[in-house]
Tab-separated table of C-alpha atoms and ligand atoms in Angstrom:
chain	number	residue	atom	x	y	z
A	538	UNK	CA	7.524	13.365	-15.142
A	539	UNK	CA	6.798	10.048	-16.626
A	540	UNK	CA	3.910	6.921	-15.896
A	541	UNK	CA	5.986	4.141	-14.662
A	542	UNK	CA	5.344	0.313	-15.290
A	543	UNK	CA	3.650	-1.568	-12.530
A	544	UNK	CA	5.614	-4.579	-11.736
A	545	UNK	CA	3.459	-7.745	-11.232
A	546	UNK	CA	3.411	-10.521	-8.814
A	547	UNK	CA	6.320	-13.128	-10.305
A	548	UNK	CA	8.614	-10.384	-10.838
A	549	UNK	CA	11.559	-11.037	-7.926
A	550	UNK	CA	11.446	-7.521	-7.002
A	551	UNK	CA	8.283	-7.576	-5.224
A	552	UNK	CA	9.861	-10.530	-3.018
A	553	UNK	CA	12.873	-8.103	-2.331
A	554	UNK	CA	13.559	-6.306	1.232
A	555	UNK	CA	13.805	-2.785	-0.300
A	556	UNK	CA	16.927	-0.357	0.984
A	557	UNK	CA	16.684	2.567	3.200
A	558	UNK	CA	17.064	5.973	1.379
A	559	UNK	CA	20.033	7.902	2.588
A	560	UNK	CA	18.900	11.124	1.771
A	561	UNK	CA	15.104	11.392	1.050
A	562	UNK	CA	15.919	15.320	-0.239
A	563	UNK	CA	18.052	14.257	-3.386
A	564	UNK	CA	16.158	15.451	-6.577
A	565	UNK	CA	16.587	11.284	-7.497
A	566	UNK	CA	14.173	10.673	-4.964
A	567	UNK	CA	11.847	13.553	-5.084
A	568	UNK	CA	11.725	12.120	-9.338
A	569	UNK	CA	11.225	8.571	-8.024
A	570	UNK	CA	7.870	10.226	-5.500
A	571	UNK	CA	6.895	12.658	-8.557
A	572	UNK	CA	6.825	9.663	-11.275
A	573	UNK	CA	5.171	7.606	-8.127
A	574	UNK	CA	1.963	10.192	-7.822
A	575	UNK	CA	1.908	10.121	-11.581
A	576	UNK	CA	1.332	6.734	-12.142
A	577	UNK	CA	-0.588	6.466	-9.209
A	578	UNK	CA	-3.145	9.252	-10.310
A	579	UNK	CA	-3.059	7.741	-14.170
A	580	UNK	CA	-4.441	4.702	-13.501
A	581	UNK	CA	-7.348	6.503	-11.912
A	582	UNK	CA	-8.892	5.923	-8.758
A	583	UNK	CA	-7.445	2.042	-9.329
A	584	UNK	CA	-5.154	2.341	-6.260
A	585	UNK	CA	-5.027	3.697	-2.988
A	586	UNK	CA	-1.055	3.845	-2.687
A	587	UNK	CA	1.965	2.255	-4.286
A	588	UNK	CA	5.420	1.182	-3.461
A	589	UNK	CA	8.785	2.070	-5.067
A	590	UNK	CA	9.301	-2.108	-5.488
A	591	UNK	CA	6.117	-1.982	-7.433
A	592	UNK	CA	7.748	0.580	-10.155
A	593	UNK	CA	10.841	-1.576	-9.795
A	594	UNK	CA	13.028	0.600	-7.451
A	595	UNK	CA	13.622	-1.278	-4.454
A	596	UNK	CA	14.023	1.461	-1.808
A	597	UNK	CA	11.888	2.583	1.368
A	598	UNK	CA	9.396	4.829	-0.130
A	599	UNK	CA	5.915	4.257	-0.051
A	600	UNK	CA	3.237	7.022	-1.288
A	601	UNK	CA	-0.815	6.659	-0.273
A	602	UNK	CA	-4.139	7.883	0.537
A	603	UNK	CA	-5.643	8.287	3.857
A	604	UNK	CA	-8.788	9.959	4.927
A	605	UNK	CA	-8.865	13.479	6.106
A	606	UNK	CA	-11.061	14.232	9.184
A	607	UNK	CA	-13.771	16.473	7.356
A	608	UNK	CA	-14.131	14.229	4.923
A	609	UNK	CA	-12.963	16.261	2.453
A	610	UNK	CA	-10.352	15.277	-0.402
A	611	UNK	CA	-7.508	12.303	0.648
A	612	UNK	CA	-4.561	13.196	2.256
A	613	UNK	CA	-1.521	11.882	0.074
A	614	UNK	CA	1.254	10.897	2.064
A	615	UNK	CA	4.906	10.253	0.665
A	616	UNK	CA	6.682	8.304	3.240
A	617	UNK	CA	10.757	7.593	3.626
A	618	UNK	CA	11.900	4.200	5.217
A	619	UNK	CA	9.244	3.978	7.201
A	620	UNK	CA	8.410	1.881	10.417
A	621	UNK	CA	4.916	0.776	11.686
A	622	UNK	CA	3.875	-0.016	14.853
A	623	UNK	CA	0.621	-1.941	15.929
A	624	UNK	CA	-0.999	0.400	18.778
A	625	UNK	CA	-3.701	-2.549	19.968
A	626	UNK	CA	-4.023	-5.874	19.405
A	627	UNK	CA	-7.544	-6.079	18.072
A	628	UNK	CA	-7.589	-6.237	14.462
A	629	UNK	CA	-10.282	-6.708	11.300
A	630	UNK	CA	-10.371	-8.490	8.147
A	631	UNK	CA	-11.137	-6.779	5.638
A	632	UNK	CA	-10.950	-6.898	1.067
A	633	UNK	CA	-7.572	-5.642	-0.114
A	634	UNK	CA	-6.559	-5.479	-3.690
A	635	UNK	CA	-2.989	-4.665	-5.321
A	636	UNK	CA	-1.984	-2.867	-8.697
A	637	UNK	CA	0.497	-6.328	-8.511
A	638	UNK	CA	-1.843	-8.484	-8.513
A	639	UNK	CA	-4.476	-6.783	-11.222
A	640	UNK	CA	-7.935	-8.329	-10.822
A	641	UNK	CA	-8.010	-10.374	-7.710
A	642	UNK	CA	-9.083	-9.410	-3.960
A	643	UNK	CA	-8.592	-11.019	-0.849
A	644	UNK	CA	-9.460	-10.882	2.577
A	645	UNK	CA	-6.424	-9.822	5.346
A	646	UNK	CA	-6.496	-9.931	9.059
A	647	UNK	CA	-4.721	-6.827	10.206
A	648	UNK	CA	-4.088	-4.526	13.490
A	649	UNK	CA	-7.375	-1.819	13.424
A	650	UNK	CA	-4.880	1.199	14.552
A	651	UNK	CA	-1.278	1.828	14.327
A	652	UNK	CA	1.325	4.280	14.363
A	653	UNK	CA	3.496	4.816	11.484
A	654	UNK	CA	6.558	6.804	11.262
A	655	UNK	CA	9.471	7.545	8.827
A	656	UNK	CA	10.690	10.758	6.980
A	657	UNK	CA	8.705	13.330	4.473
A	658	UNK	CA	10.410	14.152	1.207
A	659	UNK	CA	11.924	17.187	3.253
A	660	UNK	CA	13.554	14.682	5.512
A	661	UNK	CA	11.291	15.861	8.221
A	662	UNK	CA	9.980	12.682	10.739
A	663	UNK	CA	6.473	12.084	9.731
A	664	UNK	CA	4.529	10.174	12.725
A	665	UNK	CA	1.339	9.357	12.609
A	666	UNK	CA	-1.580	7.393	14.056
A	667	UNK	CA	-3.978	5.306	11.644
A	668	UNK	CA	-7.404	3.492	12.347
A	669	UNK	CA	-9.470	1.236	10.027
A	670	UNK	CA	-9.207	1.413	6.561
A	671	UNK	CA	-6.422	3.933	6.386
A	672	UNK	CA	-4.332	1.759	8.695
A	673	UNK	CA	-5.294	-0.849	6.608
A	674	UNK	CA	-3.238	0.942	3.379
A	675	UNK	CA	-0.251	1.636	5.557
A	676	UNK	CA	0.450	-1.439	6.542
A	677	UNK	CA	-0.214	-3.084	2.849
A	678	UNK	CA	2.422	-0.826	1.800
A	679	UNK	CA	4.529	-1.034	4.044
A	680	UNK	CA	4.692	-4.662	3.629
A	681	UNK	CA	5.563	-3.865	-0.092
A	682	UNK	CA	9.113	-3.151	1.025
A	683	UNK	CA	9.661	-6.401	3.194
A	684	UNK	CA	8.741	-8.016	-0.290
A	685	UNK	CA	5.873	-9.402	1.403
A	686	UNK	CA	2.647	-9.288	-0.676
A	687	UNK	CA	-1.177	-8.996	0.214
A	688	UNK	CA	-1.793	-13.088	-0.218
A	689	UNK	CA	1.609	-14.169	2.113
A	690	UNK	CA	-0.685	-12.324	4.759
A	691	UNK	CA	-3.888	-14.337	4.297
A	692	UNK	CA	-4.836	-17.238	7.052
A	693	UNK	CA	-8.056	-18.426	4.573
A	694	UNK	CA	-6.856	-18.565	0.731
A	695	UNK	CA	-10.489	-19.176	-0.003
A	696	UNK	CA	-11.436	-15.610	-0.245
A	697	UNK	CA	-9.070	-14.764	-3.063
A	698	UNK	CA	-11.084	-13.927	-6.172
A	699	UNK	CA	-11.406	-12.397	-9.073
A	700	UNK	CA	-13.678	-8.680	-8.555
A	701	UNK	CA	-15.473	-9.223	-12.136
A	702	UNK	CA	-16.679	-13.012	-11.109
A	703	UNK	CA	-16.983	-11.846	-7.412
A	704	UNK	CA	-19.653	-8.880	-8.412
A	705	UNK	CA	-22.015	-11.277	-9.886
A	706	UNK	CA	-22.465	-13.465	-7.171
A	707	UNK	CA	-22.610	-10.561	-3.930
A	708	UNK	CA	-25.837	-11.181	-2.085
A	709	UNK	CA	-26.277	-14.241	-3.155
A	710	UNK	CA	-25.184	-16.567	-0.917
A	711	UNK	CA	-23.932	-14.271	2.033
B	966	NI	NI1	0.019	-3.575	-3.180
């Protein structure tokens, strides 16, 4: 087990198109996901997923939290070169945020539901449909591995921000 360093926007891996996994049930891998949750879960409620480009490992494997149905705890996903598909065309824009890119937000216009498929650490297919917010994460990590980052996906650079400046102006001049 070990907390792995968070690579930061300006570091040429996040720009990379990360490989496919050959095998997602080598113990390599199921290290790689088990360092992945660690990190994920140290830096405390900071992040909703994380990429393997963003701990410098540029392979297809993506870990995150989506919503369960009873609203109970978040379902933790670990995902193997995985593929999304956009299921409608309407889409939202909503805040997104990246351990890359500490301290800023922007908004993204993305596809509200999708279906995303790939393989579970057990090499298992995994396919799933996402709305909203959870669809949302998906696709932000998913992007991770084209080497394409939150800000490449903005139309209106105007709403990137820092959170701690951003919080003292909310409901002020909305
Ligand atoms: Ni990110």
């Amino acid at each position: 087990m070990a907390i792995l360093k968070i690579a930061k926007m300006g570091h040429p891996v996040l720009l990379k198109k990360a490989k496919k996994v050959e095998d997602p049930t080598t113990p390599e891998i199921k290290q790689l996901v088990s360092d992945m949750l660690e990190t994920l879960s140290d830096l405390g409620g900071s992040g909703v997923g994380l990429a393997a480009p963003q701990v410098h490992v540029s392979l297809q494997v993506v870990i995150f939290e989506t919503s369960s149905s009873e609203n109970k705890k978040p379902i933790l996903t670990a995902l193997i070169n995985p593929k999304i598909e956009a299921l409608t065309d309407e889409t939202s824009i909503d805040w997104e945020g990246c351990l890359s890119i500490p301290g800023l937000r922007g908004q993204v216009v993305r596809p509200n539901k999708i279906k995303y498929s790939g393989l579970g650490l057990d090499g298992k297919k995994i396919e799933t449909i996402a709305e909203g917010f959870d669809a949302r994460v998906v696709q932000h990590e998913c992007d991770h591995l084209l080497g394409i980052l939150y800000p490449h996906r903005m139309t209106d650079l105007s709403s990137l921000q820092f959170v701690s400046e951003a919080r003292h102006w909310i409901n002020q001049d909305e």
